[in-house]
Short mmCIF file of C-alpha atoms in Angstrom, two decimals:
data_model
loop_
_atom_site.label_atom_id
_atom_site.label_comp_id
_atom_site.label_asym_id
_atom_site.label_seq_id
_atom_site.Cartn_x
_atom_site.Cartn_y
_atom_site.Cartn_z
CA UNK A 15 -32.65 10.32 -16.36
CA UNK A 16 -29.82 11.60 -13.81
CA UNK A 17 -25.82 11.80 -14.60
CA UNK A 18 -22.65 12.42 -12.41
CA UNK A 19 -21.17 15.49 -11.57
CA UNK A 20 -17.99 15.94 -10.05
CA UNK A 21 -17.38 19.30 -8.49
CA UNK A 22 -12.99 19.40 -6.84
CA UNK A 23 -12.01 22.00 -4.99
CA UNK A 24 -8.08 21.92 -4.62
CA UNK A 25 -6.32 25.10 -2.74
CA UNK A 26 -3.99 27.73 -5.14
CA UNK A 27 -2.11 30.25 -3.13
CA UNK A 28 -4.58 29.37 -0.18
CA UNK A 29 -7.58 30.38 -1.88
CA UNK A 30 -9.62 27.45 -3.15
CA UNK A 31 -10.54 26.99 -6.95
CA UNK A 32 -13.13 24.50 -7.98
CA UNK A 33 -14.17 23.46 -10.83
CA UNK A 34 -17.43 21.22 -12.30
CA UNK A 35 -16.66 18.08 -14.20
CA UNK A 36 -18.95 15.57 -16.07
CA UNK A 37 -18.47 11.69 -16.92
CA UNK A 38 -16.80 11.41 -20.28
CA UNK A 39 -18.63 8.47 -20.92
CA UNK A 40 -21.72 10.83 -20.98
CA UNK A 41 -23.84 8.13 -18.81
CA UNK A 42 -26.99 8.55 -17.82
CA UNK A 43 -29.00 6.83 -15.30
CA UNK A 44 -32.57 5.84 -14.85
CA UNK A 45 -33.27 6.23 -11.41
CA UNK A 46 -31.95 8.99 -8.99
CA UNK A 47 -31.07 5.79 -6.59
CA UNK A 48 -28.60 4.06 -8.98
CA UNK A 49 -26.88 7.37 -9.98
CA UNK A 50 -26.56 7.72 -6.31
CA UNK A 51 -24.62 4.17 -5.89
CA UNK A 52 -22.33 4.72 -9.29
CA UNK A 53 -21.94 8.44 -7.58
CA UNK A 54 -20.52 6.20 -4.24
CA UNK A 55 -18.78 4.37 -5.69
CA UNK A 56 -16.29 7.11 -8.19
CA UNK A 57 -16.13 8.92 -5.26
CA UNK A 58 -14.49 5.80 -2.54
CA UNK A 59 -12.40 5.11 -6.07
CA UNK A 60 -11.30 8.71 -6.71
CA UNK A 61 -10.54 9.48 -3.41
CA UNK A 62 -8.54 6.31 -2.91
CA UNK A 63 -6.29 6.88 -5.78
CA UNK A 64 -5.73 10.05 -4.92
CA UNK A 65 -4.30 9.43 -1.36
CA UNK A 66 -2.46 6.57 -2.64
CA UNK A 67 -0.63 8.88 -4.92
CA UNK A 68 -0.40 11.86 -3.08
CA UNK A 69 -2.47 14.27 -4.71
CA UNK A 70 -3.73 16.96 -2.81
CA UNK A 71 -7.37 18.32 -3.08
CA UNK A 72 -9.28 20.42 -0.67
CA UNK A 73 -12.31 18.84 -1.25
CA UNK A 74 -14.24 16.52 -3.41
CA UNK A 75 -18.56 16.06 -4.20
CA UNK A 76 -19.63 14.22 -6.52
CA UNK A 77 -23.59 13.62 -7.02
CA UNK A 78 -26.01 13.34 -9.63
CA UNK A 79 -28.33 15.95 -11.84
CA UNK A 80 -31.20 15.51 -14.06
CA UNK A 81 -30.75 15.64 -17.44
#
């Protein structure tokens, strides 16, 4: 079984920060290969929304672990 992790950097007085975060929904997966495509596709959604609205964030990777 494999879930998401989310791990955001975003820049504070030039240094970065980052910081781990987990599904809320507390999903797991199966297979490494469809937490991989549910991975894909939060990250094309998160990163969309957050250009769209203007939030800034140094960097963004988010993958999958075994539970």
């Amino acid at each position: 079984m494999f879930k998401m992790v989310l791990v955001m950097c975003i820049l504070a007085n030039g240094v970065p920060e980052c910081t781990t975060y987990y599904e809320d929904t507390k999903q797991t997966y199966p297979t490494l290969e469809l937490c991989d495509q549910a991975a894909e596709a939060k990250f094309n959604e998160m990163t969309s929304t957050f250009i769209q609205n203007d939030i800034p964030f140094e960097s963004m990777v988010i993958g999958c672990e075994t539970v």
